[in-house]
Amino acid sequence: MLQIRSKLLYNQRVQGGFFRLVARAAGMIREAAPGKFVDIRIDDGYGPLLRRPFSIHRVREQNIEVIYEVLGKGTEVLSRKKPGEYLDIIGPLGNGYSILDVRYSILIAGGMGVAPLIFLTEKLAERKTQNAKRKIIVLIGAKTKNEILCAKEFTRLGCDVKISTDDGSRGFKGKVTDLLKKILPFVICHKRLAIYACGPRPMLKEVSRVSTTYKIPAQISLEEHLACGIGACLGCVVNTKEGFKRVCKEGPVFNAEEIIWPDC
Amino acid sequence: MRSLKMQPKLSVNIGKLKLKNPVMVASGTFGYAEEFQDFMNLKELGAIVTKTITLKPKIGNAPGRTCETPQGMLNSIGLENPGLEVFIQEKLPRLNKIGTPIIVSISALDDPGEFVILSRRLDKIKGVAAIELNISCPNLTHNSKLISQDPKATYNLVKAVRRATKKTLIAKLSPNVTDITEIAIAAESAGIDAVSLINTLNAMSIDIDTRKSRIATVTAGLSGPAIRPVALRMVWDVYQKIKIPIIGMGGIIDVSSALEFFIAGATAVAVGTANFINPKISHEIIMGIKKYLQKSNINSINKLTGSLKCNQ
């Protein structure tokens, strides 16, 4: 893990409130892996005070890319940064996804959850070229069609992409986890399946329940407020079968079966 | 050619402990230091204060444990730690390899007698440079009083621990009191070597959509620049009433905020929340203090302590 002064190369709106950011991060490329994150200091003037974590969306040559949604003060300030400015970035941090050698990889993204799954898909696609029988199914869920991100990129990477929206404005009407339950009967006959998910907690909780029921190995990426991001403050713990674990250090990616979900 | 710059004396004494410079890291904000080794040479630190240790392991409070607030943050970790013996076996040997004094922060859950047991055990360990009594954690007991909220309880506790160890003893005091000087005086008269000012302020933050507290334990401790003016005033008040050294902390985030604490009366300072924002900030503060002393032609950091000019 490194702390670098990174030159901002690109920071533009993708659609709606979503932005894509590209920053020079030569030293971080080798350790970057799908599911790991970077912790960005948004402002030298301490507004906001703490760093903001973003999962690594992609790496290209010496650059890392993240996508983010402007939701609060931190991301609002970040969205106004111009190419040529410098950002203080720490990373890569945390534990990412372990790539399993399976026939069917099912990726489930809720909203911004697409961000690390593009990086994961690129890694999975490298294996796919070695064995054409391998398939990647991507389920993307969002509130409306305006919040669907990266669908074309997944298709370009050779994935079978299915979409759900809460309001039915695009694809299946309902939750992405309902879409998962709908498609599972068609692929469950293939024993070698794996689920990779990233999205809001209620979605991940349901993914965990379904994957446990069907005995499919599932890895989920959790989000939590981070203070230090490097494992020191113990502020971001999640309850697991082995006690509290740090989302920033042992996570953000966990095996779904190890999480003990609060009733919510 | 420029003449050689004056090398100001940065070393300070806290009880029997001599620190090469007056900048330490505050308990709970630096883990057991291992998380920070990638970012700075830890040997540069004046001292490292560990995350608080209790006699038995403690799992800590339920999540959510932290949230950001204007110019600050709330935390309610609840002293999660592996317990005294695991600390001694696993954490301390690694800390001692750094080569800078290790100050062990300790606390007790229900029975204050545990402070005595912990101190007696740590007294025998060479790698423990000093003991800090955390009698001010706001996230343990929400209804009962903290030791550091009562001068008599503070006096009795310090007196009892003093008998258990010859090592340098520091009491970390709570700002959640009417008059912090009473508590500092009680600790001093019971034989404490130094006081750490201040622990976090009792505080809370509410999400109006859910009408829930952002912290699982509802209330939590506030730290960061938001509390600095309060901390500074408390250092100044206590400085005028006691003779023993004060370790100043509360919202130190850069060189100038560290210097404010010395001027108000601190002999040393501790960096806390700022470690989360910039893990090498202590290094920058140590360098900055040296530069400031050179620029101001002050040959020792001790001369800055309590140098506040009061006639406007």
XYZ file of N, CA and C in Angstrom, chain A residues 14-169:
468
model
N -20.482 11.014 -16.534
C -20.820 9.929 -17.452
C -22.285 10.070 -17.847
N -23.115 10.149 -16.834
C -24.554 10.369 -17.048
C -25.149 10.752 -15.699
N -26.205 11.541 -15.692
C -26.838 11.945 -14.435
C -25.811 12.450 -13.442
N -25.811 11.890 -12.248
C -24.868 12.315 -11.217
C -23.620 11.449 -11.147
N -23.395 10.652 -12.187
C -22.257 9.715 -12.165
C -21.046 10.274 -12.908
N -19.880 10.095 -12.302
C -18.642 10.615 -12.872
C -17.614 9.498 -13.028
N -16.712 9.706 -13.988
C -15.577 8.805 -14.157
C -14.305 9.609 -13.941
N -13.403 9.052 -13.159
C -12.161 9.742 -12.818
C -10.977 8.850 -13.184
N -9.993 9.452 -13.827
C -8.766 8.728 -14.176
C -7.594 9.470 -13.551
N -6.750 8.750 -12.837
C -5.602 9.381 -12.180
C -4.353 8.541 -12.381
N -3.246 9.231 -12.484
C -1.938 8.583 -12.644
C -1.577 7.922 -11.316
N -1.274 6.643 -11.351
C -0.963 5.939 -10.099
C 0.004 4.799 -10.377
N 1.134 5.148 -11.015
C 2.073 4.142 -11.512
C 2.394 3.068 -10.470
N 2.726 3.486 -9.262
C 3.161 2.527 -8.245
C 2.077 1.577 -7.779
N 0.827 1.911 -8.050
C -0.277 1.120 -7.502
C -0.761 0.009 -8.440
N -0.324 0.067 -9.677
C -0.903 -0.820 -10.685
C -0.660 -2.294 -10.371
N 0.553 -2.601 -9.937
C 0.911 -4.008 -9.740
C 0.044 -4.665 -8.655
N -0.275 -3.915 -7.611
C -1.067 -4.477 -6.510
C -2.570 -4.335 -6.719
N -2.959 -3.578 -7.733
C -4.392 -3.367 -7.960
C -5.051 -4.690 -8.358
N -6.222 -4.962 -7.780
C -6.955 -6.185 -8.114
C -8.436 -5.905 -7.940
N -9.276 -6.662 -8.665
C -10.720 -6.412 -8.581
C -11.231 -6.531 -7.144
N -11.970 -5.525 -6.690
C -12.522 -5.527 -5.341
C -11.705 -4.711 -4.362
N -10.429 -4.451 -4.692
C -9.623 -3.576 -3.831
C -10.036 -2.124 -4.060
N -9.652 -1.251 -3.135
C -10.084 0.134 -3.272
C -8.946 1.117 -3.031
N -9.212 2.364 -3.398
C -8.276 3.451 -3.096
C -8.990 4.451 -2.184
N -8.216 5.113 -1.316
C -8.789 6.076 -0.376
C -8.272 7.458 -0.780
N -9.188 8.309 -1.210
C -8.789 9.595 -1.802
C -9.055 10.743 -0.837
N -8.016 11.557 -0.639
C -8.205 12.781 0.135
C -8.774 13.827 -0.809
N -10.003 14.218 -0.519
C -10.735 15.060 -1.455
C -10.212 16.490 -1.433
N -9.894 16.990 -0.224
C -9.603 18.410 -0.109
C -8.541 18.663 0.958
N -7.551 19.454 0.629
C -6.496 19.773 1.599
C -7.013 20.626 2.743
N -8.117 21.297 2.543
C -8.649 22.187 3.575
C -9.572 21.484 4.547
N -9.561 20.175 4.563
C -10.321 19.369 5.530
C -11.832 19.493 5.384
N -12.315 19.905 4.234
C -13.750 19.892 4.002
C -14.002 19.093 2.732
N -14.330 17.833 2.785
C -14.551 17.013 3.973
C -13.242 16.637 4.677
N -13.403 16.192 5.898
C -12.241 15.891 6.736
C -11.586 14.568 6.350
N -12.402 13.515 6.291
C -11.854 12.173 6.084
C -11.719 11.853 4.598
N -10.869 10.885 4.306
C -10.745 10.401 2.942
C -12.028 9.702 2.516
N -12.195 9.526 1.209
C -13.354 8.800 0.694
C -12.860 7.581 -0.082
N -13.413 6.401 0.234
C -12.972 5.191 -0.462
C -13.747 4.957 -1.771
N -13.024 4.504 -2.794
C -13.638 4.155 -4.081
C -13.031 2.853 -4.572
N -13.873 1.921 -4.991
C -13.316 0.677 -5.515
C -12.669 0.955 -6.867
N -11.650 0.174 -7.181
C -10.942 0.371 -8.445
C -11.830 -0.161 -9.574
N -12.128 0.726 -10.500
C -13.034 0.395 -11.597
C -12.269 -0.312 -12.720
N -11.060 0.173 -12.977
C -10.224 -0.385 -14.042
C -8.805 0.109 -13.861
N -7.856 -0.585 -14.422
C -6.524 -0.006 -14.560
C -6.196 -0.005 -16.052
N -5.566 1.065 -16.472
C -5.140 1.189 -17.862
C -3.727 1.736 -17.835
N -2.770 0.933 -18.305
C -1.359 1.327 -18.283
C -0.966 1.793 -16.882
N -0.593 3.059 -16.740
C -0.150 3.540 -15.419
C -1.264 4.262 -14.652
N -2.499 4.112 -15.129
C -3.598 4.883 -14.538
C -4.624 3.988 -13.850
N -5.239 4.547 -12.805
C -6.384 3.860 -12.231
C -7.638 4.683 -12.503
N -8.737 3.967 -12.629
C -10.006 4.638 -12.894
C -11.004 4.298 -11.794
N -11.795 5.291 -11.404
C -12.910 5.014 -10.500
C -14.158 5.671 -11.083
N -15.316 5.117 -10.758
C -16.541 5.836 -11.090
C -17.272 6.107 -9.777
N -17.932 7.232 -9.714
C -18.588 7.596 -8.459
C -19.855 8.381 -8.743
N -20.724 8.387 -7.756
C -21.963 9.152 -7.855
C -21.865 10.322 -6.882
N -22.251 11.496 -7.327
C -22.242 12.650 -6.438
C -23.428 12.531 -5.482
N -23.114 12.253 -4.233
C -24.165 12.011 -3.244
C -24.091 12.968 -2.067
N -22.886 13.406 -1.745
C -22.719 14.293 -0.596
C -21.636 15.306 -0.880
N -21.177 15.947 0.189
C -20.205 17.015 0.039
C -18.895 16.509 -0.562
N -18.452 15.339 -0.081
C -17.167 14.796 -0.546
C -17.137 14.592 -2.041
N -18.122 13.872 -2.564
C -18.142 13.594 -3.997
C -18.453 14.860 -4.801
N -19.161 15.792 -4.178
C -19.474 17.043 -4.866
C -18.176 17.841 -5.094
N -17.352 17.922 -4.039
C -16.062 18.620 -4.159
C -15.175 17.894 -5.171
N -15.180 16.561 -5.099
C -14.354 15.767 -6.025
C -14.746 16.027 -7.482
N -16.051 16.158 -7.717
C -16.526 16.307 -9.101
C -16.078 17.628 -9.723
N -15.666 18.576 -8.882
C -15.221 19.877 -9.412
C -13.715 19.934 -9.678
N -13.002 18.857 -9.340
C -11.546 18.825 -9.598
C -11.286 18.743 -11.099
N -10.246 19.443 -11.510
C -9.927 19.533 -12.941
C -8.677 18.708 -13.275
N -8.612 18.186 -14.507
C -7.387 17.509 -14.933
C -6.176 18.420 -14.722
N -5.081 17.812 -14.273
C -3.896 18.619 -13.978
C -3.741 18.866 -12.487
N -4.865 18.841 -11.756
C -4.788 18.967 -10.300
C -4.244 17.668 -9.714
N -3.802 17.741 -8.481
C -3.238 16.556 -7.828
C -4.129 16.067 -6.696
N -4.168 14.759 -6.536
C -4.946 14.142 -5.460
C -4.004 13.297 -4.605
N -4.220 13.315 -3.292
C -3.468 12.452 -2.384
C -4.252 11.131 -2.284
N -3.652 10.065 -2.810
C -4.349 8.770 -2.859
C -3.567 7.714 -2.085
N -4.275 6.931 -1.270
C -3.688 5.779 -0.592
C -4.296 4.517 -1.205
N -3.451 3.531 -1.480
C -3.991 2.289 -2.022
C -2.912 1.414 -2.617
N -3.270 0.332 -3.278
C -4.590 -0.292 -3.197
C -4.802 -0.901 -1.811
N -6.033 -0.823 -1.331
C -6.341 -1.266 0.031
C -7.337 -2.422 0.009
N -7.308 -3.195 1.083
C -8.309 -4.230 1.309
C -8.060 -5.522 0.550
N -8.997 -6.437 0.714
C -8.967 -7.735 0.049
C -10.014 -7.762 -1.040
N -9.633 -8.144 -2.234
C -10.561 -8.162 -3.358
C -11.220 -9.522 -3.548
N -11.775 -9.703 -4.747
C -12.440 -10.963 -5.097
C -11.393 -12.039 -5.417
N -11.656 -13.270 -4.972
C -10.841 -14.401 -5.421
C -11.522 -14.966 -6.660
N -10.771 -15.121 -7.717
C -11.361 -15.625 -8.956
C -11.432 -17.150 -8.888
N -12.646 -17.671 -9.011
C -12.849 -19.121 -8.908
C -12.910 -19.734 -10.303
N -12.404 -20.952 -10.400
C -12.356 -21.624 -11.690
C -13.677 -22.351 -11.924
N -14.661 -21.636 -12.467
C -15.992 -22.217 -12.650
C -16.482 -22.020 -14.085
N -17.521 -22.780 -14.423
C -18.107 -22.676 -15.760
C -18.937 -21.388 -15.883
N -19.786 -21.142 -14.882
C -20.656 -19.973 -14.918
C -20.310 -18.989 -13.801
N -19.923 -17.783 -14.191
C -19.725 -16.720 -13.203
C -20.940 -15.802 -13.272
N -21.596 -15.610 -12.144
C -22.746 -14.709 -12.115
C -22.349 -13.456 -11.336
N -22.374 -12.328 -12.029
C -22.022 -11.061 -11.394
C -23.295 -10.268 -11.144
N -23.457 -9.783 -9.903
C -24.676 -9.046 -9.563
C -24.288 -7.657 -9.075
N -24.789 -6.639 -9.783
C -24.449 -5.261 -9.443
C -25.702 -4.480 -9.110
N -25.688 -3.805 -7.976
C -26.776 -2.900 -7.642
C -26.267 -1.472 -7.739
N -26.852 -0.660 -8.613
C -26.455 0.752 -8.743
C -24.970 0.896 -9.028
N -24.270 1.623 -8.129
C -22.831 1.851 -8.287
C -22.002 0.571 -8.200
N -22.650 -0.507 -7.773
C -21.953 -1.789 -7.622
C -21.294 -2.296 -8.890
N -21.626 -1.697 -10.048
C -20.965 -2.101 -11.298
C -19.471 -1.778 -11.266
N -19.091 -0.769 -10.449
C -17.721 -0.225 -10.521
C -16.622 -1.290 -10.450
N -16.541 -2.079 -9.383
C -15.439 -3.054 -9.329
C -15.686 -4.263 -10.232
N -16.935 -4.474 -10.649
C -17.246 -5.682 -11.420
C -16.754 -5.601 -12.862
N -16.506 -4.388 -13.364
C -15.885 -4.246 -14.686
C -14.452 -4.776 -14.621
N -13.720 -4.356 -13.601
C -12.341 -4.830 -13.405
C -12.338 -6.352 -13.254
N -13.295 -6.857 -12.470
C -13.396 -8.314 -12.282
C -13.685 -9.019 -13.610
N -14.608 -8.438 -14.384
C -14.977 -9.052 -15.667
C -13.780 -9.126 -16.607
N -12.962 -8.063 -16.606
C -11.767 -8.081 -17.458
C -10.871 -9.256 -17.101
N -10.736 -9.513 -15.802
C -9.905 -10.642 -15.355
C -10.553 -11.983 -15.722
N -11.883 -12.045 -15.545
C -12.598 -13.280 -15.893
C -12.542 -13.534 -17.402
N -12.615 -12.444 -18.175
C -12.621 -12.576 -19.631
C -11.286 -13.112 -20.138
N -10.203 -12.781 -19.440
C -8.895 -13.325 -19.825
C -8.928 -14.854 -19.770
N -9.612 -15.389 -18.748
C -9.710 -16.842 -18.614
C -10.672 -17.418 -19.639
N -11.687 -16.601 -19.952
C -12.705 -17.072 -20.881
C -12.098 -17.358 -22.244
N -11.134 -16.543 -22.640
C -10.511 -16.767 -23.947
C -9.745 -18.091 -23.975
N -9.319 -18.541 -22.781
C -8.620 -19.831 -22.727
C -9.600 -20.996 -22.854
N -10.826 -20.769 -22.399
C -11.821 -21.833 -22.441
C -13.175 -21.225 -22.806
N -13.554 -21.420 -24.061
C -14.740 -20.743 -24.591
C -16.043 -21.198 -23.942
N -16.008 -22.325 -23.230
C -17.229 -22.808 -22.599
C -17.617 -21.979 -21.369
N -16.646 -21.247 -20.842
C -16.945 -20.446 -19.645
C -17.879 -19.293 -20.009
N -18.827 -19.018 -19.108
C -19.787 -17.946 -19.367
C -19.821 -16.967 -18.207
N -20.006 -15.689 -18.569
C -20.159 -14.662 -17.535
C -21.544 -14.041 -17.697
N -22.352 -14.167 -16.672
C -23.680 -13.566 -16.694
C -23.650 -12.366 -15.749
N -24.083 -11.223 -16.261
C -24.071 -10.016 -15.434
C -25.505 -9.536 -15.220
N -25.895 -9.392 -13.964
C -27.210 -8.848 -13.635
C -27.014 -7.455 -13.046
N -27.603 -6.466 -13.712
C -27.472 -5.090 -13.224
C -28.835 -4.596 -12.766
N -28.885 -4.094 -11.548
C -30.139 -3.551 -11.043
C -29.992 -2.081 -10.702
N -31.059 -1.314 -10.943
C -31.036 0.101 -10.573
C -32.473 0.564 -10.355
N -32.616 1.794 -9.836
C -33.961 2.319 -9.593
C -34.696 2.527 -10.914
N -34.031 3.248 -11.847
C -34.626 3.509 -13.160
C -33.558 3.293 -14.235
N -33.955 3.389 -15.491
C -33.001 3.173 -16.590
C -31.868 4.209 -16.577
N -32.145 5.381 -15.964
C -31.128 6.439 -15.929
C -29.939 6.105 -15.027
N -30.129 5.133 -14.144
C -29.032 4.767 -13.231
C -28.350 3.468 -13.647
N -28.660 2.976 -14.841
C -27.968 1.777 -15.332
C -26.624 2.196 -15.919
N -25.568 1.638 -15.382
C -24.217 1.996 -15.816
C -23.500 0.784 -16.396
N -22.630 1.054 -17.339
C -21.635 0.076 -17.830
C -22.225 -1.125 -18.576
N -23.526 -1.110 -18.892
C -24.119 -2.291 -19.530
C -23.401 -2.638 -20.837
N -23.123 -1.592 -21.643
C -22.451 -1.826 -22.925
C -21.063 -2.412 -22.732
N -20.363 -1.925 -21.695
C -19.001 -2.416 -21.464
C -19.002 -3.900 -21.116
N -19.975 -4.306 -20.316
C -20.061 -5.733 -19.980
C -20.324 -6.559 -21.242
N -21.223 -6.049 -22.094
C -21.542 -6.769 -23.331
C -20.292 -6.891 -24.204
N -19.554 -5.777 -24.311
C -18.332 -5.762 -25.117
C -17.312 -6.783 -24.606
N -17.344 -7.000 -23.287
C -16.407 -7.970 -22.699
C -16.910 -9.407 -22.831
N -18.020 -9.575 -23.547
C -18.503 -10.927 -23.846
C -19.461 -11.498 -22.817
N -20.030 -10.627 -21.996
C -20.948 -11.113 -20.957
C -22.372 -11.176 -21.493
N -23.148 -12.042 -20.856
C -24.583 -12.076 -21.095
C -25.199 -11.127 -20.058
N -25.684 -9.957 -20.519
C -26.119 -8.911 -19.589
C -27.636 -8.892 -19.454
N -28.121 -8.906 -18.220
C -29.552 -8.774 -17.966
C -29.769 -7.621 -16.988
N -30.863 -6.879 -17.256
C -31.074 -5.656 -16.491
C -32.406 -5.691 -15.770
N -32.418 -5.121 -14.552
C -33.686 -4.944 -13.854
C -33.765 -3.510 -13.347
N -34.989 -2.970 -13.354
C -35.184 -1.648 -12.757
C -36.400 -1.713 -11.837
N -36.332 -0.915 -10.767
C -37.435 -0.915 -9.799
C -38.744 -0.489 -10.466
N -38.645 0.487 -11.418
C -39.862 1.030 -12.023
C -40.188 0.367 -13.375
N -39.373 -0.575 -13.796
C -39.628 -1.268 -15.055
C -39.307 -0.456 -16.285
N -38.585 0.686 -16.123
C -38.281 1.522 -17.285
C -37.285 0.859 -18.231
